[in-house]
Coordinates of C-alpha atoms in Angstrom, one line a residue:
L15 CA -10.1 16.3 5.6
F16 CA -9.4 19.2 8.2
Y17 CA -11.0 19.7 11.5
S18 CA -10.4 22.9 13.6
M19 CA -11.7 24.1 17.0
N20 CA -11.5 27.4 18.8
Y21 CA -12.4 28.7 22.3
R22 CA -12.3 32.2 23.8
F23 CA -12.9 33.4 27.2
S24 CA -13.5 37.1 28.0
W25 CA -14.3 38.8 31.3
M26 CA -15.8 42.2 31.3
D27 CA -16.2 44.4 34.3
Y28 CA -18.3 47.4 33.5
Q29 CA -17.3 49.7 36.4
R30 CA -19.7 52.6 35.5
F31 CA -22.5 50.0 36.0
D32 CA -23.0 47.3 38.4
R33 CA -22.3 44.5 35.9
E34 CA -19.9 41.8 35.3
D35 CA -20.0 39.5 32.3
A36 CA -18.1 36.2 31.3
L37 CA -18.4 35.6 27.6
Q38 CA -17.4 32.3 26.3
L39 CA -17.1 31.6 22.4
A40 CA -16.6 28.2 20.9
G41 CA -16.5 27.0 17.3
A42 CA -15.6 24.1 15.0
T43 CA -15.0 24.0 11.4
L44 CA -14.8 20.9 9.1
S45 CA -13.4 21.2 5.6
W46 CA -12.5 19.0 2.8
Q47 CA -10.5 19.9 -0.4
P48 CA -11.2 17.5 -3.2
K49 CA -9.2 19.7 -5.6
S50 CA -6.5 22.3 -5.1
W51 CA -8.9 25.0 -6.2
L52 CA -12.0 23.7 -4.3
E53 CA -12.7 23.7 -0.6
V54 CA -16.1 22.5 0.9
Y55 CA -16.6 23.5 4.7
A56 CA -19.2 23.6 7.4
N57 CA -18.8 25.3 10.6
A58 CA -20.7 25.8 14.0
N59 CA -20.3 28.7 16.5
F60 CA -21.7 29.1 20.1
A61 CA -21.5 32.0 22.4
F62 CA -22.6 31.9 26.0
N63 CA -22.7 35.1 28.0
N64 CA -23.1 34.9 31.9
S65 CA -23.9 38.1 33.5
N66 CA -24.7 39.2 37.1
N67 CA -27.6 41.1 35.6
P68 CA -30.2 38.6 34.1
F69 CA -31.1 40.9 31.2
F70 CA -27.7 40.3 29.7
D71 CA -27.6 36.5 30.1
Y72 CA -27.9 34.6 26.7
E73 CA -26.9 31.8 24.6
T74 CA -26.7 31.7 20.9
A75 CA -25.7 29.3 18.1
S76 CA -25.2 29.7 14.3
L77 CA -24.4 27.0 11.7
G78 CA -23.1 27.5 8.4
G79 CA -21.5 25.9 5.3
G80 CA -20.3 26.8 1.9
L81 CA -17.9 26.2 -1.2
G82 CA -14.6 28.1 -1.5
L83 CA -12.8 28.7 -4.8
R84 CA -9.1 29.2 -4.8
V85 CA -7.4 31.2 -7.5
K86 CA -3.6 31.0 -7.8
F87 CA -1.5 33.0 -10.1

């Protein structure tokens, strides 16, 4: 069983427009490899954008999962 997390912060200053954004991205993945050639995983990602212009404020989330097949030669 393997667990990983990630985080990223970006600051954007739009000088041609009166706008500044702080974007935060966070995610996590959980995976399990029952066989050397098979991996099962689930992931979740979140994004939060804070702007001085309310039109560009948002929060979003996505969930996913799947099966992976490893081929070695």
